Coordinates of C-alpha atoms in Angstrom, one line a residue:
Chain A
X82 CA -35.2 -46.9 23.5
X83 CA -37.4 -44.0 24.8
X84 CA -38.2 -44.7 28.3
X85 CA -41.0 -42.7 30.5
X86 CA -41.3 -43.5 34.2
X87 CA -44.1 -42.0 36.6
X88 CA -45.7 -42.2 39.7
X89 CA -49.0 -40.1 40.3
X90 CA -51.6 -39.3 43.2
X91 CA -54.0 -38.0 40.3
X92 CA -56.4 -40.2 38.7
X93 CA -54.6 -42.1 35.7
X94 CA -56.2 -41.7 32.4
X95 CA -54.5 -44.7 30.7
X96 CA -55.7 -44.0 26.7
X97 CA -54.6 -40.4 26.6
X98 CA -51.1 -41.7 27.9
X99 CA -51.3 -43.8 24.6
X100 CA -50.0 -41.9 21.3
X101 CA -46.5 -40.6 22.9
X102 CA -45.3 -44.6 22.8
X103 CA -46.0 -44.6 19.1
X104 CA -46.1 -40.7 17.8
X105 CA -43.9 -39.8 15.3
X106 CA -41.7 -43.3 15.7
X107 CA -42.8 -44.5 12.1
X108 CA -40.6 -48.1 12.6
X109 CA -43.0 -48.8 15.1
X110 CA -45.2 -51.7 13.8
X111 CA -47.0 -52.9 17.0
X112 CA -47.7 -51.1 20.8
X113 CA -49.1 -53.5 23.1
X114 CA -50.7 -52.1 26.5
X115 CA -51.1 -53.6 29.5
X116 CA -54.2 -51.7 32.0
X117 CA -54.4 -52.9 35.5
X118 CA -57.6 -51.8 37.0
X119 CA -59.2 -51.9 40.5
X120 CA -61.7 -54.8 41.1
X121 CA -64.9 -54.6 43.1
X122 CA -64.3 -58.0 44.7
X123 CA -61.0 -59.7 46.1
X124 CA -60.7 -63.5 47.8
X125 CA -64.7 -63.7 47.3
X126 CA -65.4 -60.4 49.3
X127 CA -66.8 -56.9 47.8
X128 CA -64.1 -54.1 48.0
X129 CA -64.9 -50.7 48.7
X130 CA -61.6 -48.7 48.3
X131 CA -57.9 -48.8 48.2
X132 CA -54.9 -47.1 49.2
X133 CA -51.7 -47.5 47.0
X134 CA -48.4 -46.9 49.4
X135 CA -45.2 -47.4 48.0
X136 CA -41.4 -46.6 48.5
X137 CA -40.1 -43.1 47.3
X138 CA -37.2 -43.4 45.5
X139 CA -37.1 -46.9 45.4
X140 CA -40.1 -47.4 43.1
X141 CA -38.3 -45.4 40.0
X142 CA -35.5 -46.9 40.5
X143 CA -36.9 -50.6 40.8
X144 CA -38.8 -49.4 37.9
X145 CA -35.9 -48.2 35.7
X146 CA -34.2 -51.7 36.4
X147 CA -37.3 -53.6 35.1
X148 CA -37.5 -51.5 31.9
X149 CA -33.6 -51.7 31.7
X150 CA -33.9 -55.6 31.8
X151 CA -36.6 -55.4 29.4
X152 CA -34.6 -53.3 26.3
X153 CA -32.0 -55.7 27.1
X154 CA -33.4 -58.7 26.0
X155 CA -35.9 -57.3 23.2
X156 CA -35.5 -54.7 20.8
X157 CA -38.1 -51.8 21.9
X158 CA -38.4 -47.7 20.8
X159 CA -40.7 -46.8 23.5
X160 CA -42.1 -47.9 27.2
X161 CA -44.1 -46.0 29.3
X162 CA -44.8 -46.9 33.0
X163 CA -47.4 -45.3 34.8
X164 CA -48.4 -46.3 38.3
X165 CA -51.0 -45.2 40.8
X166 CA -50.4 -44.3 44.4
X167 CA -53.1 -43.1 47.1
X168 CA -56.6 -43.9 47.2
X169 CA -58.3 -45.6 44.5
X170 CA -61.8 -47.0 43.8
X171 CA -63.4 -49.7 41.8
X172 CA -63.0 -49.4 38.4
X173 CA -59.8 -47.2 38.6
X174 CA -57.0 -48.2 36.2
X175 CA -53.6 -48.6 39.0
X176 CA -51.0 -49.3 36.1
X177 CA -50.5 -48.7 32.5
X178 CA -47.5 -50.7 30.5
X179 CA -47.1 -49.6 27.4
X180 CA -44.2 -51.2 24.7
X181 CA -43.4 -50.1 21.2
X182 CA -41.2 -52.7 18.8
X183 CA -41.0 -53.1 15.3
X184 CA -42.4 -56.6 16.0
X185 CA -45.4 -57.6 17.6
X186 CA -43.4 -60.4 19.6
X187 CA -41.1 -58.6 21.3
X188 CA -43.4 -56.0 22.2
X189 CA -45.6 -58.7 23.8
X190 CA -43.4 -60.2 25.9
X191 CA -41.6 -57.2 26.9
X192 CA -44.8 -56.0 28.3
X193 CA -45.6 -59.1 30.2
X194 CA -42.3 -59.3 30.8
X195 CA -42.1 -55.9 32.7
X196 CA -45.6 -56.7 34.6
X197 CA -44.5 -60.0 36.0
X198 CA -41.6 -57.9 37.1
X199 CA -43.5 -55.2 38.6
X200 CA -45.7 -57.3 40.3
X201 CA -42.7 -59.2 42.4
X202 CA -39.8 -56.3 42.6
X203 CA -41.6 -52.7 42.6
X204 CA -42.4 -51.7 46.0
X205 CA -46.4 -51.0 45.9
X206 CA -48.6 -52.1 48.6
X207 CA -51.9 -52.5 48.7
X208 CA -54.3 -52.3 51.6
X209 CA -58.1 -52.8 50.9
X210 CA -61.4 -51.9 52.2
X211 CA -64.0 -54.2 52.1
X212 CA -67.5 -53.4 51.7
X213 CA -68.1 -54.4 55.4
X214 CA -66.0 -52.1 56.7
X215 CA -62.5 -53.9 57.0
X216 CA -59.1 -53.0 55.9
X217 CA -56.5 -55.3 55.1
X218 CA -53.5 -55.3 53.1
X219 CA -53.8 -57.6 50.4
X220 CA -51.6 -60.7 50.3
X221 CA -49.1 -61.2 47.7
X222 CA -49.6 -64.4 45.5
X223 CA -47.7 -66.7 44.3
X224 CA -48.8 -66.9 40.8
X225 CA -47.2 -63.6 40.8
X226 CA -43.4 -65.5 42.0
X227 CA -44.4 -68.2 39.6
X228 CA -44.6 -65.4 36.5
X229 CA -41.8 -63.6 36.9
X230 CA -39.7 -66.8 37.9
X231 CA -40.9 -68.3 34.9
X232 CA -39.2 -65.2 33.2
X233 CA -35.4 -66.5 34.9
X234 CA -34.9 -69.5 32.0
X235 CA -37.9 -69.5 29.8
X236 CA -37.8 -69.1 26.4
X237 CA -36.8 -64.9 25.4
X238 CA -39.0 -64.4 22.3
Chain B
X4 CA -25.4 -43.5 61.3
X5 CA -28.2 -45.1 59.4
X6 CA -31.6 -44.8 58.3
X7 CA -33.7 -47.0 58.8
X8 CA -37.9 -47.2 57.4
X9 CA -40.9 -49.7 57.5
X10 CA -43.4 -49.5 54.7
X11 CA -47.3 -51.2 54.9
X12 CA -48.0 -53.7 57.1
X13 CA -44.2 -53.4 59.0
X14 CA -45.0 -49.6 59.9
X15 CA -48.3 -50.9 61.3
X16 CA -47.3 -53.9 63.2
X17 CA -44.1 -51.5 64.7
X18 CA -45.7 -48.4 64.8
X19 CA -43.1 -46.8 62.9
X20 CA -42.2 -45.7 59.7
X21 CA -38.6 -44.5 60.0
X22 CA -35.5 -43.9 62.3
X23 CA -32.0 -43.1 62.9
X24 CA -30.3 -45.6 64.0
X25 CA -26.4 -44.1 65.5
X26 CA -24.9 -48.1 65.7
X27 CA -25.4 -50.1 63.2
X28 CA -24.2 -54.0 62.3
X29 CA -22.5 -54.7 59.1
X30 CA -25.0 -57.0 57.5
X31 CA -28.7 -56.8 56.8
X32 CA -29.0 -60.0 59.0
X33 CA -27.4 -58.5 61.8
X34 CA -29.2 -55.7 61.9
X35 CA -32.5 -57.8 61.6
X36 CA -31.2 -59.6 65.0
X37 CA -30.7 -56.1 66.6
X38 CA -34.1 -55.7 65.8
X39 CA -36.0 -58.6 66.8
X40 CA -33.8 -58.1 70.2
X41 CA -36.2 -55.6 71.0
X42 CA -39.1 -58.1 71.5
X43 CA -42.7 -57.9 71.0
X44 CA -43.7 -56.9 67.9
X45 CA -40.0 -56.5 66.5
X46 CA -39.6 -59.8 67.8
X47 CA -42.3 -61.2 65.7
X48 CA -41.5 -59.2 61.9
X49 CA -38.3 -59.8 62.3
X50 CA -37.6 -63.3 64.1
X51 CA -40.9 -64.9 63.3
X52 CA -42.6 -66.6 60.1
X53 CA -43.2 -63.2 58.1
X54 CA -41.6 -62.7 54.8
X55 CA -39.8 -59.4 55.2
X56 CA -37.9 -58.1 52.5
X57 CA -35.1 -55.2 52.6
X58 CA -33.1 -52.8 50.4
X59 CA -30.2 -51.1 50.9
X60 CA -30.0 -47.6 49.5
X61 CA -33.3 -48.6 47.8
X62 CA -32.2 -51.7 45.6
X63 CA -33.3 -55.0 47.1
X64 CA -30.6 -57.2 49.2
X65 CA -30.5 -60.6 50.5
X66 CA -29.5 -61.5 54.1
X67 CA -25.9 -60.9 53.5
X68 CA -26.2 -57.6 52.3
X69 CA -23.7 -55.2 54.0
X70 CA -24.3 -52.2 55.7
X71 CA -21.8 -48.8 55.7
X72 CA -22.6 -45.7 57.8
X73 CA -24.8 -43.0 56.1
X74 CA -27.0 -46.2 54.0
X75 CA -30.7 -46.3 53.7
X76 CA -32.3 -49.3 54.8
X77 CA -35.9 -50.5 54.1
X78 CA -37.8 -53.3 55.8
X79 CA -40.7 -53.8 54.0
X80 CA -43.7 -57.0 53.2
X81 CA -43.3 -58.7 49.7
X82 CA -45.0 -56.5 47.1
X83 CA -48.5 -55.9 45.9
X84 CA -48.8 -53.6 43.3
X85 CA -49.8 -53.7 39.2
Chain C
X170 CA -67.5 -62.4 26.8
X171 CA -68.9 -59.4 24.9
X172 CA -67.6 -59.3 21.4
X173 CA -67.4 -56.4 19.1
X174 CA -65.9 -56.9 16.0
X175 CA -65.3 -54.3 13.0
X176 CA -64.1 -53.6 9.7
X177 CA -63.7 -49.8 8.7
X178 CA -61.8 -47.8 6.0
X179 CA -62.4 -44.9 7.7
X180 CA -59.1 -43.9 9.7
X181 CA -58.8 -46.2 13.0
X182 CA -58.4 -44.1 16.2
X183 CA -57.3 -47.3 18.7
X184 CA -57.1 -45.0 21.9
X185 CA -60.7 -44.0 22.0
X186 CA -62.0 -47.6 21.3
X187 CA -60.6 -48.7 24.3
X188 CA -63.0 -47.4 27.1
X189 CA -65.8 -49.8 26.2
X190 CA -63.5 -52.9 26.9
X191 CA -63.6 -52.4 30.6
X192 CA -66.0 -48.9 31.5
X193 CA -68.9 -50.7 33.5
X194 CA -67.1 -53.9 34.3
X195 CA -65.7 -54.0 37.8
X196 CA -65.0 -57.5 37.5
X197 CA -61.6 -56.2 35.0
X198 CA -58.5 -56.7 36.6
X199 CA -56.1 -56.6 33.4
X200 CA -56.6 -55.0 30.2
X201 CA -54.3 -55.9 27.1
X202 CA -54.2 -54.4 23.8
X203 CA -52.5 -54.6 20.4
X204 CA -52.0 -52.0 18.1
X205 CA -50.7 -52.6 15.0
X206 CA -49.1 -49.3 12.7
X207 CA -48.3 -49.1 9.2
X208 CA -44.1 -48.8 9.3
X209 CA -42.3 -46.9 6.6
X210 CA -40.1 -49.5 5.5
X211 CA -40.8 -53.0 4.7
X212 CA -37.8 -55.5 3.4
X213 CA -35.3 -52.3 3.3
X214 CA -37.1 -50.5 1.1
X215 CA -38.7 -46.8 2.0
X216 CA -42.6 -47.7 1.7
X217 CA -45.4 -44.7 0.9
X218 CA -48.6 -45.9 1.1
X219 CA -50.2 -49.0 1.4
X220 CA -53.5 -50.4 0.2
X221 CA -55.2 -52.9 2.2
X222 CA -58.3 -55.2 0.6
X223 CA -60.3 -57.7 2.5
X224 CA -62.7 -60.8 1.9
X225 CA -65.7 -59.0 2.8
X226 CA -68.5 -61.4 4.8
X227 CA -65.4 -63.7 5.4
X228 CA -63.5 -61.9 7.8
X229 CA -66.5 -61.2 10.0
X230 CA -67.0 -64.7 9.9
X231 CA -63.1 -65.7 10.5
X232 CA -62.6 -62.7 13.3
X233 CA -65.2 -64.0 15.2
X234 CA -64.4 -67.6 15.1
X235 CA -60.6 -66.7 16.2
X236 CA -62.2 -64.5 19.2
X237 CA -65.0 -67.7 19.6
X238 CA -62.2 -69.8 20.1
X239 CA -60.2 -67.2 22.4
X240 CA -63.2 -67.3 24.7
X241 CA -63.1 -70.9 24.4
X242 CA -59.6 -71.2 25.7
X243 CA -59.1 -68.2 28.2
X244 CA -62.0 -66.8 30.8
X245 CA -62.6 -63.6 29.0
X246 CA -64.8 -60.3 29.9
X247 CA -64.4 -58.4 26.9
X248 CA -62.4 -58.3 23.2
X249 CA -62.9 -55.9 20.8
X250 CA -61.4 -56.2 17.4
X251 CA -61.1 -53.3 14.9
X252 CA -59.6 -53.6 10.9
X253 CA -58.2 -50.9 9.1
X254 CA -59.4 -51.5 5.1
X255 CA -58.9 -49.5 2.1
X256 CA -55.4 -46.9 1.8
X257 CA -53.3 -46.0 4.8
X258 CA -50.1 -44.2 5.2
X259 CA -47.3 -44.8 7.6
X260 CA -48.1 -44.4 11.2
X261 CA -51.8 -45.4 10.4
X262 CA -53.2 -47.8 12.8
X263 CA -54.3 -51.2 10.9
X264 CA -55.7 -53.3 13.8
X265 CA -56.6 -52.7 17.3
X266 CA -57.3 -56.1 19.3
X267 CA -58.1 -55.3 23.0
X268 CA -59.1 -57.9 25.8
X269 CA -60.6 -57.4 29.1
X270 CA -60.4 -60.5 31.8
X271 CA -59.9 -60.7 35.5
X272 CA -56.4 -61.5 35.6
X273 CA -53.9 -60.8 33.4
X274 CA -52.1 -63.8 32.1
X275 CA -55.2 -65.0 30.5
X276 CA -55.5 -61.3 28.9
X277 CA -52.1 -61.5 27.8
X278 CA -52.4 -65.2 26.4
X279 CA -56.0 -64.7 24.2
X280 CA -54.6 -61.0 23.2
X281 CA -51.3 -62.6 21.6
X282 CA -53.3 -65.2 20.3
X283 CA -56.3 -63.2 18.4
X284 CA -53.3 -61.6 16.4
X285 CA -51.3 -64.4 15.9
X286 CA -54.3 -65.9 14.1
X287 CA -55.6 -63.1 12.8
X288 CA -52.5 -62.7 11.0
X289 CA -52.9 -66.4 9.1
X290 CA -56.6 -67.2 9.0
X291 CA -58.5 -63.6 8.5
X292 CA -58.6 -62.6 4.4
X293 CA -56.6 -59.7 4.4
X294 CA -54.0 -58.6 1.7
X295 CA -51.6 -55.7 1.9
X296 CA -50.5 -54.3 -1.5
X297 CA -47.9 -51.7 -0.6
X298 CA -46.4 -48.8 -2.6
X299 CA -42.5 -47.8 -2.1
X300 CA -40.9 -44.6 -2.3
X301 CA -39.4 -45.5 -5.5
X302 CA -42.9 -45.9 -7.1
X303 CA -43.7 -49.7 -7.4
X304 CA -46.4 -51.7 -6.0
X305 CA -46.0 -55.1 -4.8
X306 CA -48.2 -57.3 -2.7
X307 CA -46.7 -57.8 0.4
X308 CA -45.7 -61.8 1.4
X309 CA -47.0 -63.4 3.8
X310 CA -44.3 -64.5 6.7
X311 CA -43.3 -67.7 7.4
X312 CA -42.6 -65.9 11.1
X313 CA -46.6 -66.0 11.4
X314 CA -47.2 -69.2 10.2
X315 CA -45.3 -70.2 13.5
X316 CA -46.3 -68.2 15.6
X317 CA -49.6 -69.4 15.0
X318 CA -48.9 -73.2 14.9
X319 CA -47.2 -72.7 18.2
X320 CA -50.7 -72.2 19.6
X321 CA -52.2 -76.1 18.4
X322 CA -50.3 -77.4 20.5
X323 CA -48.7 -75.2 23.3
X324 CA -49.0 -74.5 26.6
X325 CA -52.7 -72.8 27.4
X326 CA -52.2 -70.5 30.1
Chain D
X157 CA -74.0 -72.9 -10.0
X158 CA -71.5 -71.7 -8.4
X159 CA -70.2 -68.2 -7.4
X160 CA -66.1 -68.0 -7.5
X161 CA -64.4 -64.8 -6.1
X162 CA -60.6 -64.2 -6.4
X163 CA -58.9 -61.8 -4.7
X164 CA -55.4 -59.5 -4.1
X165 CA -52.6 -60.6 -6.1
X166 CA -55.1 -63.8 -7.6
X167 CA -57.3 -61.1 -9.4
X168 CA -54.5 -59.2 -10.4
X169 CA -53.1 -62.4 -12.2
X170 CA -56.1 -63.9 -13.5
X171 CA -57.7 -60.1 -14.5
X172 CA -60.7 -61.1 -13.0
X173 CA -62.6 -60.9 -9.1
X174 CA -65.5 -63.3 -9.9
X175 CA -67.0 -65.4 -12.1
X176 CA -70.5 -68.1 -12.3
X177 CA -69.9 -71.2 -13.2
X178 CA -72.5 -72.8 -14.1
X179 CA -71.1 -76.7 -14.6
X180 CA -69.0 -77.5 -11.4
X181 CA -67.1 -80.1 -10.0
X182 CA -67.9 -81.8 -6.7
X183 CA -64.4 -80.8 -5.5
X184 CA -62.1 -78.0 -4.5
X185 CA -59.3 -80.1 -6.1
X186 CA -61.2 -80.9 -9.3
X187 CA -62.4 -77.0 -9.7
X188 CA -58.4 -76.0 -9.3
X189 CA -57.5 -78.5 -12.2
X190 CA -60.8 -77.3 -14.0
X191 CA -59.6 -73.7 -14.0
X192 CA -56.0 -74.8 -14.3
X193 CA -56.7 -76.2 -17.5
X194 CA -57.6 -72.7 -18.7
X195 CA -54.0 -72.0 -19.5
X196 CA -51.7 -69.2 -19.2
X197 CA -52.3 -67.4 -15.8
X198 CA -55.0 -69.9 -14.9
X199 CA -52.3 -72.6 -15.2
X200 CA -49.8 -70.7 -13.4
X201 CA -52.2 -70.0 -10.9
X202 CA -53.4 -73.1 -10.6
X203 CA -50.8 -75.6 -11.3
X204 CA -47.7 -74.0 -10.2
X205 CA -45.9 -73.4 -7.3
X206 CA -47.9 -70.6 -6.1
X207 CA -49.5 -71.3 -2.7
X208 CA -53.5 -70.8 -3.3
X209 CA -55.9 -71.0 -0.4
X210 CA -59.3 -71.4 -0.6
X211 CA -62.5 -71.2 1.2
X212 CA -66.2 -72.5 0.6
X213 CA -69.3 -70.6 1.4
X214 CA -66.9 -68.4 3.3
X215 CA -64.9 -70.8 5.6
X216 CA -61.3 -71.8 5.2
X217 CA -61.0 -75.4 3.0
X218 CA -58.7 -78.0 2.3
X219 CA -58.1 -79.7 -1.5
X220 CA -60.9 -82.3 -0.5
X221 CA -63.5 -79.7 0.1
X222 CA -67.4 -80.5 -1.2
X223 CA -68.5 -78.2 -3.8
X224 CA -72.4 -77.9 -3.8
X225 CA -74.5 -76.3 -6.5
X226 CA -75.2 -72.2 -4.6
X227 CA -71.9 -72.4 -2.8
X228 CA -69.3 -69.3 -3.2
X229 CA -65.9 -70.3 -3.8
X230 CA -63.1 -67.8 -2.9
X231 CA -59.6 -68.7 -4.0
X232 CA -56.9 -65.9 -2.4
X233 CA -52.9 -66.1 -1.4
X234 CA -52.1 -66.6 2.1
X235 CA -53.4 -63.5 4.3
X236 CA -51.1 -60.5 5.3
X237 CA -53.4 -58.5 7.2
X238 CA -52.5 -57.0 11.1

């Protein structure tokens, strides 16, 4: 399994990050992406902006594990991880999963897999700014815990 | 001797994002006593109704987690990224 | 939802179809995508080429009832479906099906599920060539048939 | 009349894509035994273990589906496409 990890400051161009997860890996049958983007709205109210902090260090590592955990219960050839940190606007993709398998299964729930994961064990935090002029840091939410609990004893594939 | 950070809403609510800490306890929950001793804000992150999760040399640890000189130790709000 | 649906045997580029699915929508939180790639082996044998035909009329009708239904099931922004017909070689990109929705679990959900009946109602046949010379039509999987029936009655979201 | 279109390895078999007919049944089922009783690779195809799916005016159908005089008729193997 080809693994690529990264964290960036710089705008994330998610399609261009594309053909390295399937390039020249001609057992590959399916890649399946997952994009998180910015919203303009969060809990009913307009959002302006968005700084992405996170924990040096930490982050690859808690990445790593994820992607680890993943290969280990499907059979993969390529993830890539990209994920966002600083400030971000509307419309600005924060996260790009990407999964390459030889079967469209696996690679599906590998990537959902790793992004329930992310969601409830990387070390990101959010803090928004609404259109009126307030920052807050965004709550986490428990249909996040719910996902990647679900992940604990559910079905593998 | 260990190091000790806040990340996001913690380094706000304390004011801080880091320090050295010369004494340390052996467990994560002793150390979050030590903290919350210090009252005011500290007492509220670390004694109150906040969800505050740690690492230890950047993997996460429950409550018994144990603590050796030279560790890194991060305090930090459940996560929010993706 | 906004639906764009496609057949082509001109070569499939998946990476630069996927701006459309969420440029201009700020309401996108999740984008998920399937990529599907010719392999080079197929039932242990090498395979060379493959030539793919298709029920024209019919599978622009089937496609968009699947993605119909989809919407149906799942609040969706966005899903964009490209074929590949006509001869490919390994590595070639057969189908792109990309979905655009607020949250991800619902993107995830109507993404697996476009494929997974794609792959048993839409009139496609693959007629692949191996490295030793012969051409065989290529059997459907009973794999497939499952995966889609798992959908009539499963959980939703 | 009726337009009838077969396709993939169903052409290959039959040596044929389409055909008009211009007597029809009222029924998928009764059209398959019409054809069937063609012989040879019509029978095979027809009446034998081969799985043959079918579709009316361009929609998937079962055995009991109407035939009506203008309809196109498309018999095909199950689909391998994706």
């Amino acid at each position: 399994m080809d693994v690529e990890i990264r964290i960036q400051d710089t705008p994330l161009q998610p399609w261009s990050e594309m053909p390295p997860v399937h390039a020249g890996r001609p057992s590959v049958g399916g890649v399946v992406s997952f994009v998180g983007l910015m919203r303009d709205s969060n809990q009913g109210d307009a959002v302006a902006g968005m700084t992405l902090e996170h924990y040096p260090g930490m982050t690859e590592k808690a990445l790593a594990q994820i992607v680890d955990e993943a290969g280990q219960r499907w059979q993969l050839e390529a993830v890539r991880v990209i994920h966002r940190v600083g400030e971000l606007a509307p419309q600005d993709p924060i996260v790009l999963v990407a999964v390459a398998s030889a079967h469209r299964g696996e690679a599906f729930q590998a990537c959902e897999f790793i992004m329930d994961y992310l969601k409830t064990r990387a070390p990101f935090w959010k803090r928004e700014r609404t259109a009126a002029g307030d920052a807050r840091w965004v709550d986490a939410r428990h249909s996040d815990d719910a996902a990647a609990a679900a992940w604990e004893n559910g079905p593998e594939s | 001797m260990i190091q000790v950070l806040y990340f996001a809403s913690l380094r706000e609510r304390l004011g801080r994002g880091d320090e050295t800490l010369d004494q340390h306890p052996d467990t994560l929950a002793a150390l979050r006593a030590q903290l919350a001793a210090r009252g005011g804000a500290w007492h509220e992150v670390f004694a109150g109704d906040l969800r505050v999760l740690a690492a230890v040399n950047q993997e996460m640890a429950g409550e018994d987690g144990a603590i050796a000189d030279g560790d890194e130790i991060g305090f930090f709000p459940p996560v929010t990224g993706g």
